[in-house]
Amino acid sequence: MVAYLFRRIWQGIIVLFGVSIVTFALPSLFSGSVARMVLGQKATPRAVAAFDHQYGYDQPILVQYWHYMVNLFHGNFGISMSREDFGASVASQINEHIWRTLWLSLISLVLALIIAVPLGLYQAIKRNSKFDYSVTAAVFIIYSAPVFLLAIFLISIFSFWLHWLPPLVPESALEATGVFGPLLYMFAHPTGVLLPIMVVTGGSIGYFSRYMRGSVLDTLVQDYIRTAKAKGASGRRLLFKHAFRNAIIPIVTILGLILPGLFGGALFIETIFNYPGMGLLTVQATRVQDLPVIMAATLIIAVTTVIGNFLSDLGIAILDPRIRLTGKR
Amino acid sequence: MSHMNNDGGDNFVGRYDPATATQNFVADMNAGLAHDMLADSEAPQHGVLPSGGEVAGTGNLFVQMVRVFRQNKVALFCVGLLVFIVLFCFVGPYLYSTNQTDLTAFLGDTCSAAPSWKHPLGTDASCFDMLGRMMIGGQASLTVGFLAAMLAVGVGVVYGVIAGYRGGALDAVMMRFIDVMLSIPGLFLILAVTTIFGRNRTLMILVIGLLGWFGTSRLLRAEALTLREREFAQAVRSMGGGSRRIVQHHIIPNSISTIATVATFAIGDAIFALAGLGFLGIGLMLPDTDWGSMLNASTDAIFLGYWWQVYPVAILFLALIISFNYIGDALRDAFEVRLRER
């Protein structure tokens, strides 16, 4: 187990190292591109050279990378390089936005699990019934539909036709700062954030319930279920004590894998509902060509992905002794 | 399952079609290698082996596909839907011709006009006719999606098969690169690259295609890894068949159903990537458009009551994406491809 853990951590570090090279190289490879984005396409070569010198873009690439990494380890993501926000600290912009995305994702994730796990379980029990088929079809449509289409339909129904919920998150969401600020804000203005939460939840339900259904079905044909049945375990005990506990393992482990998807979806959801999180920050940075912000966001999400993968591997190693004992994956 | 996610894919059980394999092996025996071994072997070099009529894989794919669609009526319906959408987008403009490029022609017109005899689906905020625009936008979605997916699958197959077939240190290095690229959400990379390079159809195809092949390569690497150890590959090797022959005539044909499945999903993903950018307002630039760009201002349009600017495109787009996903699922189930996260 310890050897496995170390090998896995080592792998993660190598991948993170590679990721840092990519996020570093993308802006740097195109020498002068940052300067031109800030100074304008018609900037004189002299102005570009002066800019590059001032911000270190004229140094050897390895030196630049060294500075980049040293800064990263100090929590410094550099400064905005757009004309509009030139010089603003990227780290503080991210720190302001990331918690909003985190809480929105987390709450939606919990809601999705609360709905999807019983749904998948029930579908598996009633497999191949009309109920199972219609849920499978509905879940398939929601799961494969682009998240922005789901948002458009929900806005149409709940905001435009029923007038129940506002189509945009109130501007006051901008004042929710700090780690727990956004969470308190959500409880203070539940209607304002309900639509985005519904969209994220709806998108993830499909992901979880499909897994849950398949997992329960896989479990129900295992030998130990037959043994339990032979020993006279009642239906309810069989289902919850023996089947459910084993079927839930894959769900725990895909929790770590859904993180990048949530961040990707945040691009759309936060833009549609004007929710000031990482997704909106990235999209706005793209509009003003602010590469350092985009690369920092990319890096953070990549790190989250690697950590998420690691945690899910760790989770399955803890929950499933077969993996732990053989040391193989 | 999740724990299979990070390594190079050793856990994937490659799909192996005994029928194709035996067929190819027998074909090799009959057509080339047997001849080389048994006859006086005038020219035993690998490069000049006769290769007549032994590639069974490609022909089989069509037969296999027909079988899948004959059994799965919903998938067949989705294929019909796709054909309809393609005809609508590419033949439609010949039957219903509208101005979709010249913004100056609309000077003085009232934009966002409601549906009428002149404009069956109204006009958009720039005064373009919506019905005609759906055809043009669909062309962009389908063209970019298809070409980007072909690029992605092509690169992914070559990369994956090389890594899987060669193995060893090369494989390890190649797969670490894939690990890195798969850790970075594709859309963010695409955002960064389009910010640097700009946005038109050709660039979008290149960017989406060249950033979309990592998953495919991992899958094909797993296929190559198992297929190269199979008896028929060993048999060809023992008879003097070179790597190139094994890859071209045995590994790729045996992976063709995997490739077809991956390609179906890849088209859907590429269309979605382009539409996603368009929806965020950073896709193709006016007057060019795609179905995502057309939905860019949809929240405003809904509240202004311009339903014709939102729902027809949204429904058609939904039908397109769902069709690709359903067909992909059907092929995956029929061919037993172990795709991750699908």
XYZ file of C-alpha atoms in Angstrom:
671
model
C 0.000 0.000 0.000
C 2.780 2.438 0.935
C 4.773 1.560 -2.172
C 1.678 1.998 -4.276
C 1.009 5.344 -2.657
C 4.519 6.580 -3.337
C 4.500 5.430 -6.937
C 1.190 7.136 -7.433
C 2.382 10.417 -5.859
C 5.565 10.319 -7.934
C 3.475 9.866 -11.083
C 1.322 12.811 -10.102
C 4.343 15.028 -9.555
C 5.713 14.174 -12.996
C 2.369 14.990 -14.604
C 2.147 18.276 -12.690
C 5.647 19.123 -13.841
C 4.548 18.531 -17.435
C 1.451 20.634 -16.925
C 3.552 23.516 -15.628
C 5.700 23.307 -18.762
C 2.602 23.528 -20.960
C 1.038 26.451 -19.123
C 4.408 28.203 -19.084
C 5.265 27.523 -22.691
C 1.983 28.460 -24.349
C 2.393 32.231 -23.829
C 6.190 32.213 -23.887
C 6.658 30.239 -27.085
C 5.069 33.009 -29.062
C 7.649 35.589 -28.202
C 6.310 39.085 -28.474
C 2.697 37.942 -28.488
C 2.091 39.117 -24.926
C 3.748 42.449 -25.668
C 1.612 42.952 -28.739
C -1.546 42.061 -26.881
C -0.797 44.745 -24.317
C 0.742 47.378 -26.573
C -1.429 46.709 -29.604
C -0.636 45.053 -32.925
C 0.951 48.226 -34.310
C 3.501 48.605 -31.513
C 7.002 49.430 -32.751
C 9.633 46.698 -32.427
C 11.452 48.972 -30.009
C 8.464 49.279 -27.718
C 8.014 45.511 -27.847
C 11.682 44.968 -26.996
C 11.478 47.398 -24.101
C 8.334 45.661 -22.822
C 9.941 42.228 -23.136
C 12.990 43.467 -21.272
C 10.964 45.005 -18.472
C 8.912 41.851 -17.871
C 11.701 39.382 -18.435
C 10.452 37.961 -21.743
C 13.889 38.524 -23.306
C 15.688 36.190 -20.913
C 16.686 32.647 -21.870
C 13.675 30.363 -21.805
C 15.030 28.195 -18.984
C 15.616 31.238 -16.797
C 12.065 32.368 -17.497
C 10.754 28.954 -16.557
C 12.797 28.986 -13.369
C 11.312 32.343 -12.374
C 7.864 31.100 -13.298
C 8.212 28.041 -11.042
C 9.742 29.995 -8.143
C 6.840 32.439 -8.373
C 4.304 29.612 -8.495
C 5.661 28.115 -5.304
C 5.290 31.512 -3.681
C 1.676 31.629 -4.766
C 2.454 34.277 -7.347
C 0.740 33.791 -10.707
C 2.096 36.965 -12.252
C 0.108 39.985 -13.375
C -2.704 40.543 -15.839
C -1.438 41.331 -19.303
C -4.549 42.759 -20.860
C -4.765 46.428 -21.679
C -7.776 46.858 -19.416
C -6.515 45.310 -16.181
C -2.813 45.609 -16.809
C -0.760 44.876 -13.693
C -3.549 43.434 -11.542
C -2.360 40.438 -9.515
C -3.621 37.206 -11.076
C -3.420 35.357 -7.760
C -5.733 37.785 -5.989
C -8.240 37.688 -8.891
C -8.273 33.914 -8.716
C -8.506 33.878 -4.950
C -11.525 36.133 -5.198
C -13.324 33.957 -7.758
C -12.340 30.364 -7.050
C -14.337 29.895 -3.840
C -17.555 30.897 -5.548
C -17.038 28.170 -8.140
C -16.007 25.697 -5.483
C -19.133 26.144 -3.361
C -21.471 26.186 -6.337
C -19.926 22.937 -7.585
C -19.856 21.316 -4.176
C -23.491 22.054 -3.344
C -24.614 20.866 -6.776
C -22.509 17.736 -6.423
C -24.083 16.849 -3.069
C -27.580 17.449 -4.464
C -26.800 15.347 -7.525
C -25.613 12.471 -5.339
C -28.662 12.682 -3.092
C -30.880 12.332 -6.152
C -28.794 10.066 -8.377
C -27.775 7.309 -5.952
C -31.322 6.280 -4.937
C -32.445 6.804 -8.534
C -29.789 4.473 -9.918
C -30.451 1.933 -7.193
C -34.178 1.967 -7.842
C -33.592 1.689 -11.587
C -31.408 -1.347 -11.015
C -34.058 -2.993 -8.835
C -36.763 -2.247 -11.398
C -34.455 -3.000 -14.302
C -35.968 -3.191 -17.778
C -39.259 -1.824 -16.517
C -41.014 1.130 -18.091
C -39.746 3.303 -15.249
C -36.162 2.214 -15.865
C -36.422 2.873 -19.595
C -37.955 6.317 -19.274
C -35.435 7.425 -16.637
C -32.605 6.047 -18.747
C -33.872 7.962 -21.779
C -34.368 11.220 -19.873
C -30.977 10.916 -18.210
C -29.337 10.162 -21.554
C -30.767 13.310 -23.116
C -29.772 15.543 -20.212
C -26.372 13.899 -19.962
C -25.483 14.285 -23.616
C -27.039 17.713 -24.127
C -24.537 20.555 -23.950
C -24.862 22.229 -20.577
C -25.810 25.556 -22.126
C -28.837 24.018 -23.831
C -30.007 22.692 -20.462
C -29.551 26.208 -19.087
C -31.527 27.753 -21.952
C -34.435 25.375 -21.397
C -34.467 25.850 -17.625
C -34.312 29.634 -17.987
C -37.206 29.484 -20.439
C -39.316 27.450 -18.064
C -38.509 28.853 -14.633
C -37.690 32.464 -15.463
C -39.551 33.357 -18.612
C -42.760 31.337 -18.396
C -43.242 30.757 -14.684
C -41.444 33.884 -13.385
C -40.264 31.891 -10.392
C -36.537 32.435 -10.530
C -34.338 35.266 -11.799
C -32.373 34.447 -14.995
C -29.219 36.082 -13.625
C -27.425 35.793 -10.319
C -27.824 39.172 -8.558
C -24.929 41.613 -8.829
C -24.490 41.399 -5.071
C -22.778 38.020 -5.568
C -19.658 40.055 -6.308
C -19.548 41.065 -2.646
C -19.368 37.463 -1.477
C -15.633 37.096 -0.930
C -13.345 34.967 1.183
C -13.450 31.223 1.590
C -16.905 30.960 3.152
C -18.428 34.185 1.831
C -19.999 32.508 -1.217
C -21.518 29.748 0.915
C -23.171 32.261 3.239
C -24.308 34.200 0.192
C -26.018 31.149 -1.256
C -27.975 30.592 1.931
C -28.890 34.270 2.073
C -30.057 34.421 -1.581
C -31.232 30.899 -2.399
C -33.467 31.924 -5.293
C -30.669 33.876 -6.959
C -28.398 30.863 -7.283
C -31.019 28.132 -7.615
C -31.048 28.052 -11.426
C -27.284 27.604 -11.847
C -27.338 24.970 -9.111
C -30.158 23.166 -10.926
C -28.193 23.153 -14.177
C -24.996 21.757 -12.613
C -26.994 19.228 -10.598
C -29.014 18.153 -13.625
C -25.875 17.632 -15.660
C -24.214 15.517 -12.957
C -27.263 13.390 -12.113
C -26.914 11.593 -15.422
C -23.261 10.934 -14.792
C -23.878 9.390 -11.367
C -27.144 7.555 -11.910
C -25.839 5.739 -15.004
C -22.850 4.611 -12.997
C -24.952 3.661 -10.008
C -27.392 1.614 -12.043
C -24.609 -0.263 -13.807
C -22.705 -0.776 -10.599
C -25.669 -2.226 -8.714
C -26.440 -4.532 -11.634
C -22.820 -5.696 -11.665
C -22.922 -6.338 -7.952
C -26.192 -8.265 -7.965
C -24.687 -11.097 -10.022
C -21.652 -11.558 -7.744
C -21.067 -14.807 -5.893
C -21.266 -13.256 -2.449
C -24.768 -12.027 -3.189
C -25.797 -15.525 -4.150
C -24.159 -16.835 -0.983
C -25.994 -14.297 1.153
C -29.224 -15.227 -0.585
C -28.565 -18.923 0.007
C -27.944 -18.243 3.662
C -31.378 -16.681 3.845
C -30.689 -12.938 3.852
C -33.913 -11.028 3.332
C -34.396 -8.885 0.236
C -33.892 -5.627 2.063
C -30.828 -6.831 3.946
C -29.403 -8.304 0.769
C -29.828 -5.056 -1.071
C -28.557 -2.592 1.502
C -26.061 -4.610 3.505
C -24.472 -6.592 0.709
C -25.219 -5.052 -2.673
C -25.424 -1.347 -1.947
C -22.200 -1.121 0.023
C -20.231 -2.697 -2.761
C -22.035 -0.867 -5.522
C -21.303 2.531 -3.997
C -17.513 2.096 -4.345
C -17.291 3.204 -7.980
C -19.409 6.265 -7.161
C -16.971 7.329 -4.454
C -14.116 6.983 -6.867
C -15.681 8.887 -9.764
C -16.224 11.820 -7.424
C -12.563 12.669 -7.923
C -12.908 12.414 -11.668
C -15.863 14.724 -12.092
C -13.951 17.784 -10.834
C -12.481 18.875 -14.184
C -15.884 18.415 -15.805
C -17.430 20.696 -13.221
C -14.838 23.369 -13.903
C -15.345 23.010 -17.656
C -19.091 23.363 -17.187
C -18.486 26.401 -14.992
C -17.270 28.260 -18.086
C -20.783 28.102 -19.529
C -22.912 28.196 -16.422
C -21.152 31.172 -14.894
C -21.246 33.049 -18.187
C -24.956 32.411 -18.715
C -25.978 33.319 -15.199
C -23.339 36.009 -14.724
C -22.006 34.257 -11.643
C -18.578 35.730 -10.804
C -16.531 32.514 -10.422
C -13.499 31.024 -12.154
C -15.417 30.230 -15.322
C -16.605 33.789 -15.825
C -13.134 35.090 -14.914
C -11.594 32.892 -17.615
C -14.132 33.825 -20.273
C -13.714 37.527 -19.521
C -9.934 37.092 -19.658
C -10.318 35.504 -23.091
C -12.349 38.438 -24.327
C -9.611 40.904 -23.343
C -6.842 38.477 -24.343
C -5.429 38.260 -20.831
C -3.217 35.188 -21.248
C -1.727 35.037 -17.713
C -5.209 34.721 -16.195
C -6.196 31.990 -18.679
C -2.999 30.053 -18.070
C -3.299 30.377 -14.282
C -6.881 29.108 -14.410
C -5.790 26.256 -16.673
C -2.967 25.357 -14.312
C -5.214 25.376 -11.258
C -7.788 23.181 -12.942
C -5.110 20.792 -14.138
C -3.746 20.549 -10.596
C -7.261 19.918 -9.322
C -7.676 17.193 -11.930
C -4.450 15.461 -10.948
C -5.322 15.652 -7.263
C -8.849 14.433 -7.993
C -7.481 11.455 -9.936
C -5.090 10.708 -7.120
C -7.828 10.878 -4.485
C -10.086 8.590 -6.477
C -7.258 6.073 -6.853
C -6.581 6.383 -3.151
C -10.288 5.974 -2.414
C -10.581 2.780 -4.379
C -7.376 1.413 -2.833
C -8.822 1.996 0.627
C -12.287 0.685 -0.188
C -11.265 -2.272 -2.307
C -8.651 -4.486 -0.632
C -8.029 -6.407 -3.844
C -6.225 -3.432 -5.312
C -4.329 -2.625 -2.157
C -3.044 -6.161 -1.651
C -1.854 -6.922 -5.136
C -0.350 -3.474 -5.481
C -1.512 -3.570 -9.067
C -4.031 -1.311 -10.583
C -13.807 2.515 -13.929
C -11.919 5.256 -12.293
C -8.810 3.529 -11.158
C -8.144 2.678 -14.747
C -7.985 6.275 -15.580
C -4.443 7.276 -14.979
C -2.110 4.703 -16.214
C -1.368 4.066 -19.810
C -4.412 1.899 -20.123
C -3.091 -1.548 -19.312
C -6.479 -2.300 -17.891
C -8.310 -1.940 -21.136
C -9.100 -5.260 -22.604
C -8.582 -4.761 -26.269
C -11.401 -5.823 -28.489
C -10.428 -8.803 -30.490
C -12.457 -10.028 -33.344
C -11.584 -13.662 -33.947
C -13.328 -13.642 -37.321
C -11.274 -10.774 -38.709
C -8.090 -12.092 -37.191
C -8.409 -15.563 -38.586
C -9.475 -14.193 -41.915
C -6.404 -11.980 -42.104
C -4.151 -14.745 -40.986
C -5.543 -17.115 -43.536
C -5.277 -14.401 -46.152
C -1.647 -13.929 -45.247
C -1.045 -17.624 -45.474
C -2.676 -17.844 -48.858
C -1.571 -14.666 -50.435
C 1.897 -13.894 -49.337
C 3.798 -15.251 -46.472
C 3.121 -18.900 -47.089
C 4.286 -18.425 -50.598
C 7.481 -16.853 -49.362
C 8.164 -19.657 -46.998
C 7.278 -22.596 -49.162
C 8.425 -21.466 -52.551
C 12.023 -20.860 -53.507
C 11.829 -17.474 -51.818
C 13.184 -15.379 -54.601
C 12.369 -12.166 -52.810
C 11.765 -12.615 -49.118
C 12.040 -8.931 -48.221
C 9.089 -7.602 -46.236
C 8.490 -4.663 -48.485
C 7.579 -6.597 -51.613
C 5.144 -9.070 -50.158
C 2.162 -9.423 -52.417
C -0.849 -7.877 -50.763
C -3.844 -8.675 -52.875
C -7.283 -8.717 -51.304
C -6.359 -9.408 -47.743
C -7.535 -6.330 -45.925
C -10.737 -7.699 -44.565
C -11.193 -5.122 -41.810
C -12.420 -2.154 -43.780
C -14.995 -4.124 -45.722
C -16.125 -5.764 -42.520
C -16.719 -2.494 -40.760
C -19.539 -1.614 -43.130
C -21.132 -5.031 -42.694
C -20.735 -4.744 -38.928
C -22.295 -1.284 -38.927
C -25.259 -2.449 -40.983
C -25.779 -5.256 -38.492
C -25.714 -2.813 -35.569
C -28.227 -0.474 -37.155
C -30.499 -3.282 -38.238
C -30.755 -4.451 -34.640
C -30.924 -1.034 -32.998
C -33.879 0.879 -34.399
C -33.286 3.976 -32.293
C -29.739 4.200 -33.626
C -31.119 3.848 -37.131
C -33.534 6.683 -36.411
C -30.572 8.800 -35.250
C -28.762 8.062 -38.502
C -31.870 9.194 -40.365
C -31.939 12.360 -38.292
C -28.290 13.032 -39.128
C -28.947 12.516 -42.834
C -31.838 14.955 -42.606
C -29.670 17.555 -40.840
C -26.858 17.161 -43.376
C -29.305 17.553 -46.278
C -30.934 20.536 -44.578
C -27.589 22.292 -44.148
C -25.896 21.462 -47.439
C -28.760 21.091 -49.918
C -31.125 23.517 -48.193
C -29.319 26.691 -49.325
C -29.863 25.687 -52.970
C -33.615 25.520 -52.433
C -33.840 28.449 -50.057
C -31.230 31.025 -50.954
C -30.620 33.930 -48.581
C -28.014 36.607 -48.043
C -25.826 35.414 -45.183
C -22.673 37.446 -45.717
C -23.425 41.051 -46.605
C -24.441 43.039 -43.526
C -24.699 46.321 -45.470
C -27.606 44.988 -47.525
C -29.819 45.236 -44.447
C -29.458 49.005 -43.955
C -32.840 50.378 -42.982
C -34.409 46.982 -42.237
C -35.906 46.195 -38.848
C -33.843 43.428 -37.300
C -35.132 40.572 -35.102
C -38.308 40.508 -37.193
C -40.921 37.930 -36.267
C -41.610 34.999 -38.600
C -43.471 35.979 -41.760
C -43.926 34.707 -45.304
C -40.703 36.463 -46.284
C -38.755 35.041 -43.340
C -40.352 31.754 -42.166
C -38.252 31.756 -38.988
C -37.847 35.500 -38.613
C -34.531 37.320 -38.629
C -31.719 37.573 -36.107
C -30.261 40.600 -34.335
C -28.082 41.400 -37.381
C -31.085 41.053 -39.749
C -29.923 37.724 -41.229
C -32.751 35.374 -42.171
C -32.871 32.739 -39.407
C -33.842 29.739 -41.548
C -31.015 30.411 -43.983
C -28.671 31.125 -41.103
C -29.445 27.780 -39.516
C -28.305 26.112 -42.741
C -25.065 28.120 -42.916
C -24.394 27.709 -39.205
C -25.069 23.990 -39.456
C -22.591 23.760 -42.325
C -19.918 25.310 -40.112
C -20.769 23.032 -37.180
C -20.735 19.893 -39.318
C -17.712 20.787 -41.444
C -15.521 21.922 -38.586
C -16.747 19.069 -36.399
C -16.126 16.409 -39.023
C -12.728 17.629 -40.197
C -11.463 18.354 -36.682
C -12.581 14.894 -35.575
C -10.878 13.225 -38.547
C -7.683 15.107 -37.745
C -7.935 14.154 -34.080
C -8.645 10.492 -34.783
C -5.901 10.304 -37.410
C -3.243 11.739 -35.127
C -4.531 9.771 -32.144
C -4.496 6.434 -33.973
C -0.972 6.902 -35.330
C 0.383 8.094 -31.989
C -1.393 5.435 -29.964
C -0.454 2.538 -32.232
C 3.199 3.611 -32.320
C 3.315 3.853 -28.535
C 1.502 0.579 -27.971
C 3.334 -1.373 -30.638
C 6.840 -0.160 -29.819
C 6.342 -0.288 -26.057
C 9.238 0.215 -23.658
C 10.734 3.576 -22.829
C 9.280 5.277 -25.912
C 5.807 4.176 -24.870
C 6.369 5.396 -21.305
C 7.475 8.836 -22.444
C 4.704 9.145 -25.030
C 2.063 8.154 -22.512
C 3.310 10.563 -19.832
C 2.782 13.314 -22.382
C -0.779 12.076 -22.865
C -1.282 12.027 -19.075
C -0.219 15.655 -18.943
C -2.465 16.755 -21.784
C -5.445 14.828 -20.429
C -5.057 16.588 -17.074
C -5.705 19.911 -18.718
C -9.374 20.406 -19.591
C -9.518 20.655 -23.367
C -11.753 23.686 -23.520
C -9.318 25.771 -21.494
C -6.452 24.847 -23.797
C -8.582 25.687 -26.810
C -9.459 29.032 -25.224
C -5.784 29.825 -24.667
C -4.703 28.793 -28.150
C -7.496 30.652 -29.949
C -6.613 33.722 -27.889
C -3.119 33.541 -29.358
C -3.923 32.547 -32.938
C -7.330 33.992 -33.716
C -10.559 32.432 -34.945
C -11.682 31.294 -38.365
C -12.902 27.945 -39.688
C -9.477 26.613 -40.698
C -7.854 27.616 -37.420
C -10.744 26.144 -35.454
C -10.386 22.815 -37.263
C -6.653 22.746 -36.528
C -6.968 23.823 -32.908
C -9.877 21.535 -32.012
C -8.377 18.637 -33.969
C -4.843 18.969 -32.641
C -6.037 19.310 -29.048
C -8.603 16.526 -29.245
C -6.678 13.329 -29.915
C -5.228 12.459 -26.511
C -8.034 10.169 -25.386
C -8.098 8.375 -28.741
C -4.381 7.691 -28.628
C -4.630 6.148 -25.183
C -7.379 3.830 -26.360
C -5.548 2.793 -29.526
C -2.374 2.266 -27.569
C -4.211 -0.244 -25.408
C -5.551 -1.964 -28.526
C -2.097 -2.178 -30.093
C -0.628 -3.424 -26.841
C -2.929 -6.441 -26.694
C -3.171 -7.088 -30.426
C 0.573 -7.271 -30.987
C 0.793 -10.195 -28.558
C -2.012 -12.190 -30.144
C -1.271 -15.418 -31.890
C -1.916 -14.103 -35.383
C 0.505 -11.213 -34.883
C 3.120 -13.596 -33.529
C 2.495 -15.935 -36.418
C 3.032 -13.168 -38.942
C 6.175 -12.145 -37.104
C 7.497 -15.686 -37.051
C 6.960 -15.910 -40.776
C 9.059 -12.814 -41.304
C 6.294 -10.210 -41.543
C 7.645 -6.810 -40.519
C 6.215 -4.344 -38.023
C 4.691 -2.281 -40.752
C 2.812 -5.249 -42.117
C 1.532 -6.237 -38.682
C 0.384 -2.710 -37.933
C -1.210 -2.037 -41.298
C -2.787 -5.391 -41.971
C -3.539 -6.707 -38.515
C -3.535 -4.108 -35.762
C -5.368 -1.306 -37.574
C -7.969 -3.576 -39.271
C -8.636 -5.277 -35.952
C -9.069 -1.916 -34.261
C -11.322 -0.508 -36.964
C -14.519 -0.836 -34.967
C -12.877 0.904 -32.019
C -11.728 3.645 -34.366
C -15.235 4.001 -35.817
C -16.721 4.296 -32.331
C -14.138 6.815 -31.210
C -14.632 8.826 -34.391
C -18.380 9.064 -33.812
C -17.843 10.485 -30.344
C -15.036 12.692 -31.656
C -17.338 14.385 -34.168
C -19.858 15.115 -31.436
C -17.129 16.441 -29.153
C -15.638 18.660 -31.866
C -19.045 20.104 -32.770
C -19.610 20.740 -29.079
C -16.203 22.424 -28.663
C -16.867 24.794 -31.556
C -20.408 25.482 -30.366
C -19.175 26.054 -26.822
C -16.732 28.696 -27.973
C -19.420 30.260 -30.122
C -21.885 30.264 -27.270
C -19.327 32.078 -25.085
C -18.972 34.673 -27.834
C -15.426 33.659 -28.711
C -16.099 31.325 -31.641
C -16.276 32.045 -35.356
C -16.474 35.723 -36.259
C -19.329 37.452 -38.039
C -20.595 37.003 -40.706
C -19.556 33.366 -40.272
C -21.474 31.487 -37.608
C -22.265 28.072 -36.193
C -25.098 26.725 -34.062
C -23.338 27.636 -30.832
C -22.652 31.210 -31.920
C -26.293 31.553 -32.934
C -27.292 30.831 -29.326
C -24.803 33.338 -27.948
C -27.395 35.933 -26.942
C -30.156 33.448 -26.230
C -31.015 34.634 -22.704
C -31.638 38.156 -23.997
C -33.602 36.808 -26.954
C -35.821 34.720 -24.662
C -36.718 37.732 -22.560
C -37.257 39.977 -25.552
C -39.734 37.385 -26.792
C -37.671 36.476 -29.869
C -38.347 32.751 -29.532
C -37.516 32.108 -33.197
C -33.895 33.066 -32.502
C -33.529 30.415 -29.805
C -35.672 27.296 -29.947
C -35.366 26.142 -33.579
C -31.557 26.234 -33.414
C -31.496 24.794 -29.895
C -33.734 21.860 -30.834
C -31.853 21.079 -34.030
C -28.547 21.306 -32.199
C -29.826 19.053 -29.431
C -30.977 16.523 -32.020
C -27.554 16.608 -33.669
C -25.554 16.108 -30.468
C -27.877 13.437 -29.116
C -27.755 11.543 -32.412
C -23.973 11.432 -32.373
C -23.927 10.343 -28.749
C -26.567 7.677 -29.248
C -24.906 6.255 -32.350
C -21.591 6.313 -30.486
C -23.161 4.456 -27.573
C -24.761 1.912 -29.894
C -21.475 1.245 -31.678
C -19.610 1.058 -28.407
C -22.026 -1.479 -26.983
C -22.097 -3.522 -30.171
C -18.331 -3.513 -30.609
C -17.674 -3.767 -26.872
C -15.261 -0.864 -26.866
C -14.093 0.007 -23.390
C -14.342 3.769 -23.472
C -13.661 5.690 -20.360
C -16.296 7.973 -18.865
C -18.872 7.204 -21.479
